[in-house]
PDB file of C-alpha atoms in Angstrom:
ATOM      1  CA  ALA W   1     -13.355 -10.238  -1.310  1.00  0.00           C
ATOM      2  CA  GLN W   2     -13.201  -6.312  -1.602  1.00  0.00           C
ATOM      3  CA  THR W   3     -12.034  -5.035  -4.809  1.00  0.00           C
ATOM      4  CA  VAL W   4     -10.668  -1.542  -5.720  1.00  0.00           C
ATOM      5  CA  THR W   5     -10.647  -0.296  -9.331  1.00  0.00           C
ATOM      6  CA  GLN W   6      -8.551   2.498 -10.834  1.00  0.00           C
ATOM      7  CA  SER W   7      -9.720   2.784 -14.392  1.00  0.00           C
ATOM      8  CA  GLN W   8      -7.046   5.179 -15.520  1.00  0.00           C
ATOM      9  CA  PRO W   9      -3.794   3.500 -15.845  1.00  0.00           C
ATOM     10  CA  GLU W  10      -2.027   6.681 -16.995  1.00  0.00           C
ATOM     11  CA  MET W  11      -2.879  10.421 -16.948  1.00  0.00           C
ATOM     12  CA  SER W  12      -1.043  13.587 -17.512  1.00  0.00           C
ATOM     13  CA  VAL W  13      -1.742  17.245 -16.443  1.00  0.00           C
ATOM     14  CA  GLN W  14      -0.118  20.609 -17.137  1.00  0.00           C
ATOM     15  CA  GLU W  15       1.676  22.252 -14.309  1.00  0.00           C
ATOM     16  CA  ALA W  16      -0.739  24.396 -12.129  1.00  0.00           C
ATOM     17  CA  GLU W  17      -3.737  22.685 -13.632  1.00  0.00           C
ATOM     18  CA  THR W  18      -6.180  20.478 -11.672  1.00  0.00           C
ATOM     19  CA  VAL W  19      -6.340  16.800 -12.229  1.00  0.00           C
ATOM     20  CA  THR W  20      -8.836  14.203 -10.879  1.00  0.00           C
ATOM     21  CA  LEU W  21      -7.993  10.404 -10.479  1.00  0.00           C
ATOM     22  CA  SER W  22     -10.714   7.957 -10.280  1.00  0.00           C
ATOM     23  CA  CYS W  23     -11.419   5.058  -7.813  1.00  0.00           C
ATOM     24  CA  THR W  24     -14.177   2.868  -7.326  1.00  0.00           C
ATOM     25  CA  TYR W  25     -14.656   0.012  -4.785  1.00  0.00           C
ATOM     26  CA  ASP W  26     -16.880  -2.795  -4.282  1.00  0.00           C
ATOM     27  CA  THR W  27     -18.176  -3.692  -0.742  1.00  0.00           C
ATOM     28  CA  SER W  28     -21.320  -4.371   1.128  1.00  0.00           C
ATOM     29  CA  GLU W  29     -20.037  -3.011   4.341  1.00  0.00           C
ATOM     30  CA  ASN W  30     -21.084   0.365   5.821  1.00  0.00           C
ATOM     31  CA  ASN W  31     -18.097   0.943   7.969  1.00  0.00           C
ATOM     32  CA  TYR W  32     -14.746   1.256   6.109  1.00  0.00           C
ATOM     33  CA  TYR W  33     -11.841   3.511   5.438  1.00  0.00           C
ATOM     34  CA  LEU W  34     -10.523   4.756   2.086  1.00  0.00           C
ATOM     35  CA  PHE W  35      -6.822   6.027   1.294  1.00  0.00           C
ATOM     36  CA  TRP W  36      -4.780   7.408  -1.463  1.00  0.00           C
ATOM     37  CA  TYR W  37      -1.056   6.772  -1.497  1.00  0.00           C
ATOM     38  CA  LYS W  38       1.566   8.341  -3.662  1.00  0.00           C
ATOM     39  CA  GLN W  39       4.498   6.528  -4.945  1.00  0.00           C
ATOM     40  CA  PRO W  40       7.105   8.831  -6.536  1.00  0.00           C
ATOM     41  CA  PRO W  41      10.029   7.590  -8.583  1.00  0.00           C
ATOM     42  CA  SER W  42      11.986   6.987  -5.502  1.00  0.00           C
ATOM     43  CA  ARG W  43       9.638   4.178  -4.760  1.00  0.00           C
ATOM     44  CA  GLN W  44       8.714   5.379  -1.409  1.00  0.00           C
ATOM     45  CA  MET W  45       5.006   4.966  -0.514  1.00  0.00           C
ATOM     46  CA  ILE W  46       3.485   8.118   1.019  1.00  0.00           C
ATOM     47  CA  LEU W  47      -0.027   8.483   2.508  1.00  0.00           C
ATOM     48  CA  VAL W  48      -1.777  11.337   0.792  1.00  0.00           C
ATOM     49  CA  ILE W  49      -5.187  11.397   2.411  1.00  0.00           C
ATOM     50  CA  ARG W  50      -7.673   9.269   4.307  1.00  0.00           C
ATOM     51  CA  GLN W  51     -11.549   9.150   4.302  1.00  0.00           C
ATOM     52  CA  GLU W  52     -13.684   7.391   6.975  1.00  0.00           C
ATOM     53  CA  ALA W  53     -16.938   6.156   5.361  1.00  0.00           C
ATOM     54  CA  TYR W  54     -19.140   7.416   8.174  1.00  0.00           C
ATOM     55  CA  LYS W  55     -18.052  11.010   7.768  1.00  0.00           C
ATOM     56  CA  GLN W  56     -19.963  12.801   5.038  1.00  0.00           C
ATOM     57  CA  GLN W  57     -17.512  15.605   4.835  1.00  0.00           C
ATOM     58  CA  ASN W  58     -14.729  15.054   2.105  1.00  0.00           C
ATOM     59  CA  ALA W  59     -11.285  14.990   3.391  1.00  0.00           C
ATOM     60  CA  THR W  60      -8.802  17.663   2.343  1.00  0.00           C
ATOM     61  CA  GLU W  61      -5.034  17.972   2.798  1.00  0.00           C
ATOM     62  CA  ASN W  62      -3.617  21.172   1.252  1.00  0.00           C
ATOM     63  CA  ARG W  63      -3.713  20.844  -2.597  1.00  0.00           C
ATOM     64  CA  PHE W  64      -5.298  17.254  -2.348  1.00  0.00           C
ATOM     65  CA  SER W  65      -8.930  16.645  -1.775  1.00  0.00           C
ATOM     66  CA  VAL W  66     -11.246  13.792  -2.321  1.00  0.00           C
ATOM     67  CA  ASN W  67     -14.840  13.564  -3.694  1.00  0.00           C
ATOM     68  CA  PHE W  68     -16.339  10.607  -1.736  1.00  0.00           C
ATOM     69  CA  GLN W  69     -19.574   9.368  -3.070  1.00  0.00           C
ATOM     70  CA  LYS W  70     -20.616   6.553  -0.779  1.00  0.00           C
ATOM     71  CA  ALA W  71     -23.698   5.561  -2.672  1.00  0.00           C
ATOM     72  CA  ALA W  72     -21.890   5.330  -5.940  1.00  0.00           C
ATOM     73  CA  LYS W  73     -18.838   3.658  -4.172  1.00  0.00           C
ATOM     74  CA  SER W  74     -16.581   6.132  -5.627  1.00  0.00           C
ATOM     75  CA  PHE W  75     -13.517   7.854  -4.129  1.00  0.00           C
ATOM     76  CA  SER W  76     -11.797  10.189  -6.514  1.00  0.00           C
ATOM     77  CA  LEU W  77      -8.746  12.334  -5.765  1.00  0.00           C
ATOM     78  CA  LYS W  78      -8.371  16.017  -6.958  1.00  0.00           C
ATOM     79  CA  ILE W  79      -5.091  17.576  -7.054  1.00  0.00           C
ATOM     80  CA  SER W  80      -5.150  21.340  -7.510  1.00  0.00           C
ATOM     81  CA  ASP W  81      -2.286  23.527  -8.747  1.00  0.00           C
ATOM     82  CA  SER W  82      -0.393  20.441  -9.979  1.00  0.00           C
ATOM     83  CA  GLN W  83       3.363  20.665  -9.302  1.00  0.00           C
ATOM     84  CA  LEU W  84       6.157  18.681 -10.966  1.00  0.00           C
ATOM     85  CA  GLY W  85       6.771  16.878  -7.630  1.00  0.00           C
ATOM     86  CA  ASP W  86       3.244  15.462  -8.001  1.00  0.00           C
ATOM     87  CA  THR W  87       4.598  13.195 -10.743  1.00  0.00           C
ATOM     88  CA  ALA W  88       3.997   9.639  -9.132  1.00  0.00           C
ATOM     89  CA  MET W  89       2.031   6.599  -9.138  1.00  0.00           C
ATOM     90  CA  TYR W  90      -1.151   6.944  -7.163  1.00  0.00           C
ATOM     91  CA  PHE W  91      -2.843   4.049  -5.446  1.00  0.00           C
ATOM     92  CA  CYS W  92      -6.192   3.954  -4.015  1.00  0.00           C
ATOM     93  CA  ALA W  93      -6.896   1.578  -1.058  1.00  0.00           C
ATOM     94  CA  PHE W  94      -9.781   0.230   1.033  1.00  0.00           C
ATOM     95  CA  SER W  95     -10.123  -1.447   4.451  1.00  0.00           C
ATOM     96  CA  LYS W  96     -13.076  -2.588   6.332  1.00  0.00           C
ATOM     97  CA  GLY W  97     -13.702  -0.866   9.657  1.00  0.00           C
ATOM     98  CA  VAL W  98     -13.758  -2.145  13.292  1.00  0.00           C
ATOM     99  CA  ASN W  99     -17.487  -3.125  13.235  1.00  0.00           C
ATOM    100  CA  SER W 100     -17.050  -4.891   9.852  1.00  0.00           C
ATOM    101  CA  GLY W 101     -14.169  -7.249  10.879  1.00  0.00           C
ATOM    102  CA  ASN W 102     -11.112  -5.150  10.399  1.00  0.00           C
ATOM    103  CA  THR W 103      -9.086  -6.081   7.394  1.00  0.00           C
ATOM    104  CA  PRO W 104      -5.719  -5.051   6.021  1.00  0.00           C
ATOM    105  CA  LEU W 105      -5.679  -2.439   3.082  1.00  0.00           C
ATOM    106  CA  VAL W 106      -6.608  -3.688  -0.426  1.00  0.00           C
ATOM    107  CA  PHE W 107      -5.027  -1.532  -3.168  1.00  0.00           C
ATOM    108  CA  GLY W 108      -5.987  -0.783  -6.615  1.00  0.00           C
ATOM    109  CA  LYS W 109      -3.705  -1.268  -9.614  1.00  0.00           C
ATOM    110  CA  GLY W 110      -2.571   2.409  -9.552  1.00  0.00           C
ATOM    111  CA  THR W 111      -2.641   5.468 -11.943  1.00  0.00           C
ATOM    112  CA  ARG W 112       0.620   6.854 -13.143  1.00  0.00           C
ATOM    113  CA  LEU W 113       0.331  10.672 -13.125  1.00  0.00           C
ATOM    114  CA  SER W 114       2.795  12.832 -15.094  1.00  0.00           C
ATOM    115  CA  VAL W 115       2.910  16.435 -14.421  1.00  0.00           C
ATOM    116  CA  ILE W 116       4.214  18.374 -17.441  1.00  0.00           C
ATOM    117  CA  ALA W 117       6.107  21.741 -17.313  1.00  0.00           C
TER     118      ALA W 117
ATOM    119  CA  ASP V   1      16.671   7.251  13.051  1.00  0.00           C
ATOM    120  CA  ALA V   2      13.117   6.061  13.785  1.00  0.00           C
ATOM    121  CA  GLY V   3      11.218   4.366  10.904  1.00  0.00           C
ATOM    122  CA  ILE V   4      10.930   1.131   9.058  1.00  0.00           C
ATOM    123  CA  THR V   5      14.000  -0.249   7.262  1.00  0.00           C
ATOM    124  CA  GLN V   6      14.176  -2.946   4.690  1.00  0.00           C
ATOM    125  CA  SER V   7      17.247  -4.865   3.390  1.00  0.00           C
ATOM    126  CA  PRO V   8      18.567  -5.435   1.079  1.00  0.00           C
ATOM    127  CA  ARG V   9      17.356  -2.791  -1.384  1.00  0.00           C
ATOM    128  CA  TYR V  10      18.137  -4.935  -4.329  1.00  0.00           C
ATOM    129  CA  LYS V  11      18.674  -8.702  -4.557  1.00  0.00           C
ATOM    130  CA  ILE V  12      19.288 -11.002  -7.511  1.00  0.00           C
ATOM    131  CA  THR V  13      19.019 -14.742  -6.832  1.00  0.00           C
ATOM    132  CA  GLU V  14      18.604 -17.910  -8.812  1.00  0.00           C
ATOM    133  CA  THR V  15      15.645 -20.062  -9.189  1.00  0.00           C
ATOM    134  CA  GLY V  16      15.287 -22.656  -6.298  1.00  0.00           C
ATOM    135  CA  ARG V  17      17.420 -20.754  -3.985  1.00  0.00           C
ATOM    136  CA  GLN V  18      16.239 -19.585  -0.489  1.00  0.00           C
ATOM    137  CA  VAL V  19      16.119 -15.944   0.154  1.00  0.00           C
ATOM    138  CA  THR V  20      15.091 -13.793   3.086  1.00  0.00           C
ATOM    139  CA  LEU V  21      14.020 -10.156   2.961  1.00  0.00           C
ATOM    140  CA  MET V  22      14.489  -8.379   6.222  1.00  0.00           C
ATOM    141  CA  CYS V  23      12.129  -5.772   7.754  1.00  0.00           C
ATOM    142  CA  HIS V  24      12.817  -3.834  10.973  1.00  0.00           C
ATOM    143  CA  GLN V  25      10.806  -1.037  12.617  1.00  0.00           C
ATOM    144  CA  THR V  26      11.634   1.107  15.472  1.00  0.00           C
ATOM    145  CA  TRP V  27       8.124   2.378  16.467  1.00  0.00           C
ATOM    146  CA  SER V  28       7.006  -0.721  18.188  1.00  0.00           C
ATOM    147  CA  HIS V  29       3.940  -0.906  16.044  1.00  0.00           C
ATOM    148  CA  SER V  30       1.885  -3.930  16.707  1.00  0.00           C
ATOM    149  CA  TYR V  31       0.783  -4.646  13.038  1.00  0.00           C
ATOM    150  CA  MET V  32       3.236  -5.450  10.293  1.00  0.00           C
ATOM    151  CA  PHE V  33       2.697  -6.401   6.544  1.00  0.00           C
ATOM    152  CA  TRP V  34       4.365  -7.598   3.536  1.00  0.00           C
ATOM    153  CA  TYR V  35       3.064  -6.555   0.196  1.00  0.00           C
ATOM    154  CA  ARG V  36       4.421  -7.319  -3.343  1.00  0.00           C
ATOM    155  CA  GLN V  37       4.080  -4.729  -6.120  1.00  0.00           C
ATOM    156  CA  ASP V  38       3.936  -5.879  -9.860  1.00  0.00           C
ATOM    157  CA  LEU V  39       3.177  -3.867 -12.946  1.00  0.00           C
ATOM    158  CA  GLY V  40      -0.652  -4.272 -13.619  1.00  0.00           C
ATOM    159  CA  HIS V  41      -1.387  -5.732 -10.228  1.00  0.00           C
ATOM    160  CA  GLY V  42      -0.728  -2.826  -7.734  1.00  0.00           C
ATOM    161  CA  LEU V  43       0.191  -3.986  -4.298  1.00  0.00           C
ATOM    162  CA  ARG V  44      -0.949  -7.399  -3.071  1.00  0.00           C
ATOM    163  CA  LEU V  45      -0.708  -8.612   0.543  1.00  0.00           C
ATOM    164  CA  ILE V  46       1.410 -11.593   1.217  1.00  0.00           C
ATOM    165  CA  TYR V  47       1.227 -11.950   4.971  1.00  0.00           C
ATOM    166  CA  TYR V  48       0.684  -9.742   7.969  1.00  0.00           C
ATOM    167  CA  SER V  49       1.110 -10.073  11.596  1.00  0.00           C
ATOM    168  CA  ALA V  50      -0.810  -8.514  14.532  1.00  0.00           C
ATOM    169  CA  ALA V  51       1.865  -9.177  17.185  1.00  0.00           C
ATOM    170  CA  ALA V  52       4.911 -11.189  17.914  1.00  0.00           C
ATOM    171  CA  ASP V  53       4.164 -14.912  17.151  1.00  0.00           C
ATOM    172  CA  ILE V  54       0.816 -14.031  15.306  1.00  0.00           C
ATOM    173  CA  THR V  55       0.671 -14.026  11.630  1.00  0.00           C
ATOM    174  CA  ASP V  56      -2.035 -14.430   8.907  1.00  0.00           C
ATOM    175  CA  LYS V  57      -2.040 -15.100   5.255  1.00  0.00           C
ATOM    176  CA  GLY V  58      -2.966 -12.337   2.858  1.00  0.00           C
ATOM    177  CA  GLU V  59      -3.950 -12.591  -0.845  1.00  0.00           C
ATOM    178  CA  VAL V  60      -0.859 -14.284  -2.274  1.00  0.00           C
ATOM    179  CA  PRO V  61       0.895 -16.285   0.450  1.00  0.00           C
ATOM    180  CA  ASP V  62       1.982 -19.258  -1.544  1.00  0.00           C
ATOM    181  CA  GLY V  63       5.687 -19.809  -1.719  1.00  0.00           C
ATOM    182  CA  TYR V  64       6.429 -17.394   1.262  1.00  0.00           C
ATOM    183  CA  VAL V  65       7.073 -17.924   4.902  1.00  0.00           C
ATOM    184  CA  VAL V  66       7.106 -15.315   7.659  1.00  0.00           C
ATOM    185  CA  SER V  67       8.054 -15.207  11.333  1.00  0.00           C
ATOM    186  CA  ARG V  68       7.609 -12.589  14.080  1.00  0.00           C
ATOM    187  CA  SER V  69       9.746 -13.541  16.957  1.00  0.00           C
ATOM    188  CA  LYS V  70      10.155  -9.936  18.006  1.00  0.00           C
ATOM    189  CA  THR V  71       7.832  -7.093  17.526  1.00  0.00           C
ATOM    190  CA  GLU V  72      10.285  -5.002  15.659  1.00  0.00           C
ATOM    191  CA  ASN V  73      11.256  -7.634  12.966  1.00  0.00           C
ATOM    192  CA  PHE V  74       9.264  -9.236  10.385  1.00  0.00           C
ATOM    193  CA  PRO V  75      11.346 -11.205   7.870  1.00  0.00           C
ATOM    194  CA  LEU V  76       9.992 -12.688   4.671  1.00  0.00           C
ATOM    195  CA  THR V  77      11.469 -15.879   3.345  1.00  0.00           C
ATOM    196  CA  LEU V  78      11.064 -17.470  -0.045  1.00  0.00           C
ATOM    197  CA  GLU V  79      11.827 -21.020   0.512  1.00  0.00           C
ATOM    198  CA  SER V  80      12.554 -21.874  -3.022  1.00  0.00           C
ATOM    199  CA  ALA V  81      12.528 -18.847  -5.364  1.00  0.00           C
ATOM    200  CA  THR V  82      10.724 -18.951  -8.654  1.00  0.00           C
ATOM    201  CA  ARG V  83      10.734 -16.418 -11.481  1.00  0.00           C
ATOM    202  CA  SER V  84       7.086 -15.417 -10.785  1.00  0.00           C
ATOM    203  CA  GLN V  85       8.466 -14.025  -7.471  1.00  0.00           C
ATOM    204  CA  THR V  86      10.474 -11.447  -9.200  1.00  0.00           C
ATOM    205  CA  SER V  87       8.830  -8.275  -7.850  1.00  0.00           C
ATOM    206  CA  VAL V  88       9.336  -5.231  -5.537  1.00  0.00           C
ATOM    207  CA  TYR V  89       8.564  -6.238  -2.038  1.00  0.00           C
ATOM    208  CA  PHE V  90       7.224  -3.710   0.577  1.00  0.00           C
ATOM    209  CA  CYS V  91       7.092  -4.060   4.291  1.00  0.00           C
ATOM    210  CA  ALA V  92       4.886  -1.842   6.230  1.00  0.00           C
ATOM    211  CA  SER V  93       3.646  -1.134   9.795  1.00  0.00           C
ATOM    212  CA  SER V  94       0.423   0.208  10.954  1.00  0.00           C
ATOM    213  CA  GLU V  95       0.698   3.443  13.129  1.00  0.00           C
ATOM    214  CA  LEU V  96      -2.546   3.228  15.146  1.00  0.00           C
ATOM    215  CA  GLY V  97      -2.306  -0.274  16.288  1.00  0.00           C
ATOM    216  CA  GLN V  98      -5.042  -1.390  14.023  1.00  0.00           C
ATOM    217  CA  VAL V  99      -4.984  -3.595  11.018  1.00  0.00           C
ATOM    218  CA  ASN V 100      -6.646  -0.794   8.846  1.00  0.00           C
ATOM    219  CA  SER V 101      -4.756   2.165  10.146  1.00  0.00           C
ATOM    220  CA  PRO V 102      -2.483   4.123   7.656  1.00  0.00           C
ATOM    221  CA  LEU V 103       0.548   2.294   6.770  1.00  0.00           C
ATOM    222  CA  HIS V 104       4.184   3.376   7.198  1.00  0.00           C
ATOM    223  CA  PHE V 105       6.136   1.756   4.421  1.00  0.00           C
ATOM    224  CA  GLY V 106       9.810   0.733   3.994  1.00  0.00           C
ATOM    225  CA  ASN V 107      11.682   1.728   0.734  1.00  0.00           C
ATOM    226  CA  GLY V 108      11.158  -1.644  -0.737  1.00  0.00           C
ATOM    227  CA  THR V 109      13.381  -4.595  -1.973  1.00  0.00           C
ATOM    228  CA  ARG V 110      13.624  -5.224  -5.665  1.00  0.00           C
ATOM    229  CA  LEU V 111      14.055  -9.045  -6.035  1.00  0.00           C
ATOM    230  CA  THR V 112      15.071 -10.581  -9.358  1.00  0.00           C
ATOM    231  CA  VAL V 113      14.975 -14.288  -9.749  1.00  0.00           C
ATOM    232  CA  THR V 114      16.845 -15.549 -12.646  1.00  0.00           C
TER     233      THR V 114
END
């Protein structure tokens, strides 16, 4: 079974600074997808960013970007110019791709990020 | 409003009772999922469904029953609730018709079993 590891249970960052959240995963597959989800105190789950393993270019969404290191099985999330509204729990998730047997998303345990004014 | 709706938002029940959590989506997404969220465990998949009348077990299915008689509804039933089932439950649907597509989540149901 695939596993997703988020080694930082909690992190904090000053407003306007940059922070990087770590995620590693374990798979023998070559075709898969990786995701970052954000869960603010409202409990709503929001997709932040998605990366397809066959794409070498790192995904970017406004202030959010990833550093995808396929050989190292690492998928970190960088948040630039942190804002108070970024305070949330962040979950990394993995799923196998079409040619690898398509599976539902498997989530890591989460990293609680606090942005400090 | 279009979206995915869970009810109730909060529920307290007693050990041994049967309880059903409701999930309704208006997009006609084929795939639907139930996850539970527990501190220190993240989100774990309970059951999922590829279409009406098709369901599959996830990582933690024991003690739960699901049904999918209509595409838009995917209720989760705890047949005899236990304290270990105290959790926040999330229903989700898959926007691209694939099991590994980005998920749209409901707002969750916080269930407390006393």
